[in-house]
Tab-separated table of C-alpha atoms in Angstrom:
chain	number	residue	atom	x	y	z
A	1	UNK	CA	124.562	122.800	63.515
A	2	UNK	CA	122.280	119.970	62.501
A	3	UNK	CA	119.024	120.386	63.527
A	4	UNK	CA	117.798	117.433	66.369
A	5	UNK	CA	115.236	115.068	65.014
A	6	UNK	CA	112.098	115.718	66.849
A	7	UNK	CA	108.984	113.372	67.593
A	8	UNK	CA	107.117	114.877	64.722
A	9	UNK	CA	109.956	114.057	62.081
A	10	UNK	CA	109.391	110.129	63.650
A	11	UNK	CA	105.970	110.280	62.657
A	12	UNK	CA	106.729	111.363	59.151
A	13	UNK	CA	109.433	109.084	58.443
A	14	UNK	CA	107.296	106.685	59.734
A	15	UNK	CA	103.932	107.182	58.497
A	16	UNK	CA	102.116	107.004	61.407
A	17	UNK	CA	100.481	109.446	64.239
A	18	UNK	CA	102.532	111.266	66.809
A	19	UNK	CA	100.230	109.271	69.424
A	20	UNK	CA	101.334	106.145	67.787
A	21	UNK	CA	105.113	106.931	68.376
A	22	UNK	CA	104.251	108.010	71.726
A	23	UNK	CA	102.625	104.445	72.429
A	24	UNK	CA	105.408	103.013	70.911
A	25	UNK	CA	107.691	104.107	73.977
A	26	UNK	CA	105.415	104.261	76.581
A	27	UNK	CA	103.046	100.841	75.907
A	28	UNK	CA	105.048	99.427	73.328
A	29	UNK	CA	102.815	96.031	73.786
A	30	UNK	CA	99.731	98.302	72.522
A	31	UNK	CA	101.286	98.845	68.942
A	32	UNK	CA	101.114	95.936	66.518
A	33	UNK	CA	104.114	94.454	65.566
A	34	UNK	CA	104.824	95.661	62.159
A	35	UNK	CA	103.985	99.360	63.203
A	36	UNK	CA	106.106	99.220	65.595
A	37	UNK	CA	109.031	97.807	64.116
A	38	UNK	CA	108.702	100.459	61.114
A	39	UNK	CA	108.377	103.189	63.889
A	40	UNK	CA	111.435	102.048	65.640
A	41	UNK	CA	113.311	101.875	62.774
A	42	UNK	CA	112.215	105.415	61.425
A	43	UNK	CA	114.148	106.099	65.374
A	44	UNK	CA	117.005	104.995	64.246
A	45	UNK	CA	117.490	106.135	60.414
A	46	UNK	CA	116.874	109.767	62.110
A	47	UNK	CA	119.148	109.452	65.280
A	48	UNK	CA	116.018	110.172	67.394
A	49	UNK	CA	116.385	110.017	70.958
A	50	UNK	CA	112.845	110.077	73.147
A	51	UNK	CA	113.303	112.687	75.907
A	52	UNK	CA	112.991	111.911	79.085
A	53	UNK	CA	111.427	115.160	80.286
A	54	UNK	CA	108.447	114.557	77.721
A	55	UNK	CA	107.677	110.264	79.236
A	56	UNK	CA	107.999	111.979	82.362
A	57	UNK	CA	105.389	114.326	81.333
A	58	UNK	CA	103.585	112.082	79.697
A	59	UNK	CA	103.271	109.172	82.814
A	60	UNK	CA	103.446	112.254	85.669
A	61	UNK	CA	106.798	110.675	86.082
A	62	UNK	CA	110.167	112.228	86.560
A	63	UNK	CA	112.285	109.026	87.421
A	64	UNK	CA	114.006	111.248	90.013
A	65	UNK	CA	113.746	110.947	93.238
A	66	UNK	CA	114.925	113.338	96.058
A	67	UNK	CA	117.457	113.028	99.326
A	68	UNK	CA	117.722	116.484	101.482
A	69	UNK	CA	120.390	116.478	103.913
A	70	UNK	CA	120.847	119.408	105.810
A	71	UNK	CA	123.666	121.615	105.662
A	72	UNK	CA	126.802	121.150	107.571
A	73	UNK	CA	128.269	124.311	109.654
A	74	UNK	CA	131.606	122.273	109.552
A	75	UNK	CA	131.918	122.939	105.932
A	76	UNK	CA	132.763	126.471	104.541
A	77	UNK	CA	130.694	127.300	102.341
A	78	UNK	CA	131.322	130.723	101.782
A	79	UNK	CA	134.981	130.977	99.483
A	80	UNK	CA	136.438	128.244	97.673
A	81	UNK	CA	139.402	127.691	95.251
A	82	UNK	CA	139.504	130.294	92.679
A	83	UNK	CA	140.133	128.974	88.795
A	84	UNK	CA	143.334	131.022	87.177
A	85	UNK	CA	143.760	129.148	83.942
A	86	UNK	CA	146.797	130.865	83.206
A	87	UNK	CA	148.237	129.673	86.494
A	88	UNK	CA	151.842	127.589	85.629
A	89	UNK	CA	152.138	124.143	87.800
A	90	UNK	CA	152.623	124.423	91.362
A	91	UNK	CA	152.654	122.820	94.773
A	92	UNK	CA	153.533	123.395	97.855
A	93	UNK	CA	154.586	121.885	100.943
A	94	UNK	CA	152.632	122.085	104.435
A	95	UNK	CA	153.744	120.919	108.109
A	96	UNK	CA	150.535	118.944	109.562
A	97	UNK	CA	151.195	119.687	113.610
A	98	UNK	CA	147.861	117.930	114.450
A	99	UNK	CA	144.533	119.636	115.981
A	100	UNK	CA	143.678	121.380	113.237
A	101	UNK	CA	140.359	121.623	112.473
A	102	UNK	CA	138.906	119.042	110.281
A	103	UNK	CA	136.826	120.388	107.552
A	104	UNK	CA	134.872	116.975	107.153
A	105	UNK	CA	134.004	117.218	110.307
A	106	UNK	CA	130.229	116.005	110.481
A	107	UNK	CA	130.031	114.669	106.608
A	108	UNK	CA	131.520	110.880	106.601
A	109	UNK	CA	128.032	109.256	108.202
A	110	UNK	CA	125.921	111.053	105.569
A	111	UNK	CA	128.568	110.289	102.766
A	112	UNK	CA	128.255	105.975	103.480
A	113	UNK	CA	124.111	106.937	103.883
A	114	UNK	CA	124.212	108.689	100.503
A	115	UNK	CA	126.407	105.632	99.052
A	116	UNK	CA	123.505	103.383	99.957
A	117	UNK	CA	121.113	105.659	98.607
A	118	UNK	CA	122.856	106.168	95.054
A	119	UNK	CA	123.661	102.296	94.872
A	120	UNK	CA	119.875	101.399	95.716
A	121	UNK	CA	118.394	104.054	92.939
A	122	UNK	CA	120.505	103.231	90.332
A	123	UNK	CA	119.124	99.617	90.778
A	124	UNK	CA	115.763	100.585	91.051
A	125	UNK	CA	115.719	102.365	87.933
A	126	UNK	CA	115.487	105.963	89.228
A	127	UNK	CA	117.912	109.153	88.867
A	128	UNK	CA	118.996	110.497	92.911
A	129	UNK	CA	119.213	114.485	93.265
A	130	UNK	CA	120.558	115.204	96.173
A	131	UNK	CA	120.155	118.653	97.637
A	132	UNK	CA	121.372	120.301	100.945
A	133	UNK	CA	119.937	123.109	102.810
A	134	UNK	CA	121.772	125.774	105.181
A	135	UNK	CA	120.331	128.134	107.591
A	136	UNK	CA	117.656	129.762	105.503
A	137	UNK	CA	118.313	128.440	102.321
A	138	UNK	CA	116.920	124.979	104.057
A	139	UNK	CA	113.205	125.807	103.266
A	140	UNK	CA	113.474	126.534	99.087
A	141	UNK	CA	116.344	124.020	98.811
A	142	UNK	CA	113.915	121.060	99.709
A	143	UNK	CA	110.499	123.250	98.366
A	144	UNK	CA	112.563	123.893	94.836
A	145	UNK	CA	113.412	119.485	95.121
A	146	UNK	CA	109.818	118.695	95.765
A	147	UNK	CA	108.851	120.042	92.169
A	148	UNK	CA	111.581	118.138	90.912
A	149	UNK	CA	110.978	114.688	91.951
A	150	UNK	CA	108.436	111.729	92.316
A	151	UNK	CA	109.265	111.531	96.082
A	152	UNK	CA	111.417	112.853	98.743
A	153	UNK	CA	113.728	111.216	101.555
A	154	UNK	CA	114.159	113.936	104.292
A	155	UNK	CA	116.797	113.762	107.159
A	156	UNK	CA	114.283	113.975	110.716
A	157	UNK	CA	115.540	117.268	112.474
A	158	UNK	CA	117.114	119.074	108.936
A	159	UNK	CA	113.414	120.563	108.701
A	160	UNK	CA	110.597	121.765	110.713
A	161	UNK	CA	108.331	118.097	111.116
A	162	UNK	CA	105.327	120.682	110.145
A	163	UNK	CA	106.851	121.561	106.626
A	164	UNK	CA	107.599	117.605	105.877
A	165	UNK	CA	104.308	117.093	106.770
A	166	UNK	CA	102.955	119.769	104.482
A	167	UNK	CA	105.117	118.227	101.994
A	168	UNK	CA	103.905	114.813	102.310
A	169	UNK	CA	100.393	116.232	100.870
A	170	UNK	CA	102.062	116.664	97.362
A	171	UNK	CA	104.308	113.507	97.015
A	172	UNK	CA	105.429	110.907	99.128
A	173	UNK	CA	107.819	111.613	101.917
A	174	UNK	CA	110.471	108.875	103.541
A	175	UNK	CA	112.036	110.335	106.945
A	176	UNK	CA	115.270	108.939	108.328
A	177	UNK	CA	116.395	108.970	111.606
A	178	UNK	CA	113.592	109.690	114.782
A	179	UNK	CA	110.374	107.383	115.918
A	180	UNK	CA	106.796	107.973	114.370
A	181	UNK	CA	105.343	110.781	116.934
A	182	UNK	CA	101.641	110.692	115.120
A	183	UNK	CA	102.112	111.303	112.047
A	184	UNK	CA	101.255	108.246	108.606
A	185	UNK	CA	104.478	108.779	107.005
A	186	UNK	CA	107.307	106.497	106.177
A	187	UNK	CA	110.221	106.127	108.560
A	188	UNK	CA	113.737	104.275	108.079
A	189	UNK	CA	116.168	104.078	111.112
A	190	UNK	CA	118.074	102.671	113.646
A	191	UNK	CA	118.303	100.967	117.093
A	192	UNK	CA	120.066	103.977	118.552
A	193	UNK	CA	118.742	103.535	122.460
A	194	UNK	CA	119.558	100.338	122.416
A	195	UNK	CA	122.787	100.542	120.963
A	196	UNK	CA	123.746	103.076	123.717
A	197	UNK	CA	121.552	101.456	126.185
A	198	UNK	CA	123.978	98.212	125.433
A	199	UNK	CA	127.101	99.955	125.182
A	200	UNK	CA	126.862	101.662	128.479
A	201	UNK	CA	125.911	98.637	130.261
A	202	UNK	CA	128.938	97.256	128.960
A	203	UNK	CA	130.914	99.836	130.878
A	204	UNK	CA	129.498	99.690	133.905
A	205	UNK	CA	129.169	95.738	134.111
A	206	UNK	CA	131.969	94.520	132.406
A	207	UNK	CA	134.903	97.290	133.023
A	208	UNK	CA	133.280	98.723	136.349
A	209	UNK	CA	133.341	102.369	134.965
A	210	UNK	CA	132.978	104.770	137.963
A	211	UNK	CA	132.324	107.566	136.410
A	212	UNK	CA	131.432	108.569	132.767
A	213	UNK	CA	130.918	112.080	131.390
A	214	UNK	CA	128.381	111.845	128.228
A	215	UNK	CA	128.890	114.350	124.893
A	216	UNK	CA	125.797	114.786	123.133
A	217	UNK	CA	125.278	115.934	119.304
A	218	UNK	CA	123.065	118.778	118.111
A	219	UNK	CA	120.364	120.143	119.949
A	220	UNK	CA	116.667	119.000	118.120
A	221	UNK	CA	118.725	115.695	116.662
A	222	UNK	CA	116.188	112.911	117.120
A	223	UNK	CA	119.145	110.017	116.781
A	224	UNK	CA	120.994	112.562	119.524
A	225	UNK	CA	117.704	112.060	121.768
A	226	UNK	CA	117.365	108.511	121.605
A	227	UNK	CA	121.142	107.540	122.113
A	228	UNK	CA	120.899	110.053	125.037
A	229	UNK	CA	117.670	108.132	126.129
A	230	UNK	CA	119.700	104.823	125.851
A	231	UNK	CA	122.661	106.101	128.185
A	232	UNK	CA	120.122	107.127	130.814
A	233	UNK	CA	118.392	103.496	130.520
A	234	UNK	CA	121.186	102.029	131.115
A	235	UNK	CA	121.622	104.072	134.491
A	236	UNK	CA	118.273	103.792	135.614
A	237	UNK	CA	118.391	100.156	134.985
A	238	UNK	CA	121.199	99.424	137.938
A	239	UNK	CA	120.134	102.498	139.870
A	240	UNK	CA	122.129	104.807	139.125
A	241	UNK	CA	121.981	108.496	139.464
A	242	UNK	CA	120.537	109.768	136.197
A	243	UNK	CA	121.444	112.966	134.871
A	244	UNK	CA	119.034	115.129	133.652
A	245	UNK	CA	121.076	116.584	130.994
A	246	UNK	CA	124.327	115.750	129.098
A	247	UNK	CA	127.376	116.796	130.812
A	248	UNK	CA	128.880	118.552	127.321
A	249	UNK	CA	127.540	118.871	123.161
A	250	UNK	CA	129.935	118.708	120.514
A	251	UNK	CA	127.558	119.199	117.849
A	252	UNK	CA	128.198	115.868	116.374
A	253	UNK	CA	131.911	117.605	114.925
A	254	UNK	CA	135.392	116.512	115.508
A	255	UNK	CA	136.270	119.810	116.146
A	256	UNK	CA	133.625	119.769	118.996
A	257	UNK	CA	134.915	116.584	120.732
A	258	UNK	CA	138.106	118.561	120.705
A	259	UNK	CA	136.674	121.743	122.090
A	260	UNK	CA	134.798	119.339	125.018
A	261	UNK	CA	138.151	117.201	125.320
A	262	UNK	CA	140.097	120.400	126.542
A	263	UNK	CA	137.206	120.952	128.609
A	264	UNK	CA	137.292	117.484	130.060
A	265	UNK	CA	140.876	117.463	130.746
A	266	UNK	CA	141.024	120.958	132.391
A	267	UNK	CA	138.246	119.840	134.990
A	268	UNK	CA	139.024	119.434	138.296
A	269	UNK	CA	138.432	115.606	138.309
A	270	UNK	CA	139.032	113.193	135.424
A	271	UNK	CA	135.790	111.021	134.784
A	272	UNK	CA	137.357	107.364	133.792
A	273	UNK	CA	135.337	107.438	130.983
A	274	UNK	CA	133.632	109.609	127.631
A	275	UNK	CA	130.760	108.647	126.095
A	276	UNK	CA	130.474	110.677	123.083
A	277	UNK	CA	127.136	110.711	120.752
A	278	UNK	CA	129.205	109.551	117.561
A	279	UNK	CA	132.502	109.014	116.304
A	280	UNK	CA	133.676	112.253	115.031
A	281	UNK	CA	133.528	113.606	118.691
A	282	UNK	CA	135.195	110.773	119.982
A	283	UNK	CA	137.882	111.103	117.498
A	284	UNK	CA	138.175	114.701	118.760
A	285	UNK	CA	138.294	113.718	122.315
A	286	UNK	CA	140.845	111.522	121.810
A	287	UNK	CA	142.999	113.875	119.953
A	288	UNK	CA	142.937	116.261	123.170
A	289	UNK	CA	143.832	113.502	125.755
A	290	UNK	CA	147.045	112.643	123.258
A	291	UNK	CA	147.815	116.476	122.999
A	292	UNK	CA	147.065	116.473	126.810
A	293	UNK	CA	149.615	113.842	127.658
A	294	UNK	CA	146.484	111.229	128.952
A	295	UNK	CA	146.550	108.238	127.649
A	296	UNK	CA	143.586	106.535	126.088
A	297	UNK	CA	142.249	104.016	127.489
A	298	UNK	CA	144.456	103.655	130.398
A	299	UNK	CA	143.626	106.742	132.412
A	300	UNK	CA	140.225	107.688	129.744
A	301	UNK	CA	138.628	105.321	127.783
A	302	UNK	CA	136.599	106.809	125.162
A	303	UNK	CA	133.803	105.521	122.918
A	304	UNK	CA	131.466	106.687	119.990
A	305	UNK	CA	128.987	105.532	118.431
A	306	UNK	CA	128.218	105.507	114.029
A	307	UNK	CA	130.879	103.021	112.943
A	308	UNK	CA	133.050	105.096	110.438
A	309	UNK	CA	136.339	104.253	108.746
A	310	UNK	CA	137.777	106.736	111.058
A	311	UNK	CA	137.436	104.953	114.017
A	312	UNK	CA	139.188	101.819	112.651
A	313	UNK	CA	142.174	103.366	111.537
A	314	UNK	CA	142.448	105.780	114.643
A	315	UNK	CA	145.158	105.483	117.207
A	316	UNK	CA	143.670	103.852	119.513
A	317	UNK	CA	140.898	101.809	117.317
A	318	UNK	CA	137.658	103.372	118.670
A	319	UNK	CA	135.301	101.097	120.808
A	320	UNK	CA	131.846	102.532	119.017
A	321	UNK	CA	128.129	101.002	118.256
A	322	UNK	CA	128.072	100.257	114.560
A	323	UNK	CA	124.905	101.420	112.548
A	324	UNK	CA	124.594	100.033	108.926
A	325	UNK	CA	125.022	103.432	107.471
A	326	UNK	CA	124.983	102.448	103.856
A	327	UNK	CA	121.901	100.171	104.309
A	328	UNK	CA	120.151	102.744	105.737
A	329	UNK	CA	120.856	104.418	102.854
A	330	UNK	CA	119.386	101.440	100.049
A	331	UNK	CA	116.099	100.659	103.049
A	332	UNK	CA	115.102	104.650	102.431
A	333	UNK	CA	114.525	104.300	99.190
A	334	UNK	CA	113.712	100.896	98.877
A	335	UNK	CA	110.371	102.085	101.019
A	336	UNK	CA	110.176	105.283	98.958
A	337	UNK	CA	110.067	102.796	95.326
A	338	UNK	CA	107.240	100.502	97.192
A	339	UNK	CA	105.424	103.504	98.538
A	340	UNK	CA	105.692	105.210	95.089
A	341	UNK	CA	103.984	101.730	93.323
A	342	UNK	CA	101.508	101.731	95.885
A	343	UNK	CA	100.357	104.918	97.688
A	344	UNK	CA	98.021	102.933	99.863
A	345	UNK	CA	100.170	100.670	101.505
A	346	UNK	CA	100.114	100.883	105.487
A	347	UNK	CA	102.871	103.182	106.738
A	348	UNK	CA	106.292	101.605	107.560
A	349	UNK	CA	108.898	101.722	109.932
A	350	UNK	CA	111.920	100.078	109.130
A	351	UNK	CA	114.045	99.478	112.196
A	352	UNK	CA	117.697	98.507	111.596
A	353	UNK	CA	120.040	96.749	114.024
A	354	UNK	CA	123.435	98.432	115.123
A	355	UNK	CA	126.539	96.316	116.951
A	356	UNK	CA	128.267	96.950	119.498
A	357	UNK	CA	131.945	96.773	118.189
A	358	UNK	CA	135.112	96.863	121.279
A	359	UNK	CA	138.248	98.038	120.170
A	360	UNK	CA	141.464	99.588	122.136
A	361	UNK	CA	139.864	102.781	123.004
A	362	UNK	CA	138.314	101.083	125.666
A	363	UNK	CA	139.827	97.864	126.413
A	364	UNK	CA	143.002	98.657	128.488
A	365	UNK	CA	145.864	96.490	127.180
């Protein structure tokens, strides 16, 4: 094997100090000219390729920065395809009968977030790890990142708000999703009550809803609080009965919207409309009412809220508030880049708009 020029062999070749070379990298406008061309070109007579690890030492830079999502139940985890490499060719025919459960159940709003995120690092000049943490394994998933990384975007709710605040001591922190409740750190998100807020007004105004049953996410969610806060606005606003807690949760899964569809339809009366936390769990409602034999929207109209490709290919199209998923996404680390080039900038807040987007699931044809 041929042995892999080192820094050292540079500074032979070249005739100059290991600090020199060093410079020549890092401050290259610090080296004279002619030095530095004969040190560059000592680089490439050897092959010599600077590591990254050692600048990163060198500047207390890693280039890397972190995005912690937390783990998905919806996902199994626990077995997965085992490799024969002796195994001949096959393949195999299945019969799709419909409800079965979808094992992408909660993943498609961070997969556009983490599209964004990728995208917006790449142009910024920094490497993305991504890491994702499950039950236990939550805590030295994002503690293992944090030595890792120049700075960290963290999911509100994945992690105790203590523990991101313990992190934010060590490096700088970007939280997406949930308001500022005291704390000096960075926060990216959207306009969740008032997307709800809007979207339920809609309802009642426009299609003269008399009743609606509401399916919340996951419990300790801080986007689930404030779209739940936005429904109740929008009931307190025309003076309405509000109710003090959510009539169902599908924990923000398709598979849950299911679970609470069957539940819906076996009640003893049929509200004329669901309003369900996101997408997935509208998706899941509506698959119950079309095993159910109810039709959607005629005798339940059904609406979400995230925007996904899912909801625009779904039969019916699903009335939803849209939330720039991928641009929430590119905004997290935008603010983690400027907060990384200048630690003493004022805290920020980035608010993004969402939409209100009306498709057949709703609008009786």
């Amino acid at each position: 094997m041929t042995r892999v020029p080192t820094v050292y062999d540079v500074a032979t070749h070249a005739g100059v100090s290991i600090a020199t070379v060093s410079r020549v990298f890092r401050r290259p406008e610090s080296v004279k000219d002619t030095t530095r061309e004969r040190v560059l070109a000592s680089v490439e007579a050897l092959g010599y390729v600077p590591s990254g690890a050692a600048r990163g030492l060198a500047a207390r830079r890693t280039g890397v920065i972190g995005l912690f999502f937390p783990g998905l139940d919806a996902l199994d985890v626990a077995a997965g395809a085992q490799l024969d490499e002796d195994a001949a060719e096959a393949a195999s025919i299945v019969r799709d009968i419909g409800g079965s459960a979808d094992t992408r159940a909660g993943d498609l709003y961070f997969d556009e977030v983490l599209r964004g995120s990728e995208v917006e690092a790449w142009r910024c000049g920094f490497v993305l790890m991504v890491g994702v943490g499950r039950g236990a394994t939550a805590h030295d998933t994002l503690v293992d990142m944090a030595g890792r990384v120049d700075g960290l975007i963290v999911l509100a709710g994945s992690v105790p708000d203590a523990e991101i605040r313990h992190l934010a001591r060590r490096l700088p922190v970007v939280v997406m999703a949930g308001q500022r409740h005291g704390d000096d750190l960075d926060h990216v998100s959207v306009s969740n009550a008032a997307g709800m807020r809007t979207l339920a007004g809609h309802l009642i105004d426009d299609l003269r809803v008399p009743s609606i049953a509401y399916v919340a996410g996951s419990e300790g969610s801080p986007d689930d609080a404030e779209r739940w806060q936005g429904f109740r606005e929008a009931l307190a606003d025309r003076g309405l009965p509000v109710p003090a807690a959510p009539d169902h949760r599908g924990e923000f899964t398709r598979d849950g919207g299911r679970r609470v569809g069957r539940a819906i339809l076996a009640g003893e009366h049929l509200p004329r409309a669901v309003v369900c936390a996101n997408d997935q769990m509208a998706l899941g409602v509506i698959d119950a009412a079309r095993i159910g034999g109810v039709d959607v929207p005629g005798e339940l109209i059904v609406t979400g809220f995230d925007g996904i490709d899912a909801g625009r290919v779904s039969t019916p199209r699903l009335t939803t508030v849209t939330q720039p998923m991928e641009e929430v996404g590119r905004a997290a680390v935008q603010t983690l880049v400027r907060r990384l080039a200048d630690p003493t900038r004022p805290a920020a807040s980035v608010r993004l708009p969402v939409q209100v987007v009306l498709r057949e699931s709703s609008e009786p044809v």
